[in-house]
Amino acid sequence: MLTVSTSFVEKTRICGRRLVLLNRHAISARRGLMVSGLPGTGKTSAIAQLGRAHELLDRARHPKVSDRIPVL
């Protein structure tokens, strides 16, 4: 199943990616992401796409490691 890349999905993905980069070396006070909106706006799909994008970037960064599990 394909997910349409709406502006909401893109905004969530970009914001999440920035937070991952900001939190990469943080020891405490990590920043979080809260996704809210009306029912049917694609919140779950946006978060799933954020996780998918993060996993694909992690796999590209570490291509020879098969047992790595990226966590968001």
Coordinates of C-alpha atoms in Angstrom, one line a residue, residues 11-72:
K11 CA 5.9 18.3 7.6
T12 CA 5.8 15.5 10.2
R13 CA 8.7 13.7 8.4
I14 CA 10.9 16.8 8.2
C15 CA 10.2 17.9 11.8
G16 CA 10.9 14.3 13.1
R17 CA 14.1 14.2 11.1
R18 CA 15.3 17.5 12.6
L19 CA 14.5 16.2 16.1
V20 CA 16.4 13.0 15.5
L21 CA 19.4 15.0 14.5
L22 CA 19.1 17.4 17.5
N23 CA 18.7 14.5 19.9
R24 CA 21.6 12.5 18.4
H25 CA 24.2 13.6 21.0
A26 CA 21.8 14.8 23.7
I27 CA 22.4 13.3 27.2
S28 CA 19.3 14.7 28.8
A29 CA 16.4 17.0 28.0
R30 CA 15.7 15.3 24.6
R31 CA 13.1 16.9 22.4
G32 CA 9.9 15.1 21.5
L33 CA 7.3 15.2 18.8
M34 CA 3.6 15.3 19.4
V35 CA 1.3 14.9 16.4
S36 CA -2.2 16.1 16.9
G37 CA -5.2 16.8 14.6
L38 CA -8.6 15.8 13.6
P39 CA -9.5 12.2 13.0
G40 CA -8.7 11.1 9.4
T41 CA -5.9 13.6 8.8
G42 CA -3.3 10.9 8.5
K43 CA -1.5 11.1 11.9
T44 CA -0.7 7.4 12.0
S45 CA 0.4 7.3 8.4
A46 CA 2.7 10.3 9.0
I47 CA 4.3 8.7 12.0
A48 CA 4.7 5.4 10.1
Q49 CA 6.4 7.3 7.2
L50 CA 8.7 9.0 9.7
G51 CA 9.7 5.7 11.1
R52 CA 10.2 4.2 7.6
A53 CA 12.3 7.2 6.5
H54 CA 14.5 6.9 9.6
E55 CA 15.0 3.2 9.1
L56 CA 15.9 3.6 5.4
L57 CA 18.5 6.3 6.3
D58 CA 19.9 4.1 9.1
R59 CA 20.2 1.1 6.8
A60 CA 22.0 3.3 4.2
R61 CA 24.4 4.6 6.8
H62 CA 25.2 1.1 8.1
P63 CA 24.8 -1.2 5.1
K64 CA 26.7 -4.2 6.4
V65 CA 25.1 -4.5 9.8
S66 CA 22.1 -6.8 9.6
D67 CA 21.1 -7.0 13.3
R68 CA 20.8 -3.3 13.9
I69 CA 17.4 -2.0 15.0
P70 CA 16.9 1.7 14.7
V71 CA 14.8 3.3 17.5
L72 CA 12.8 6.5 17.3

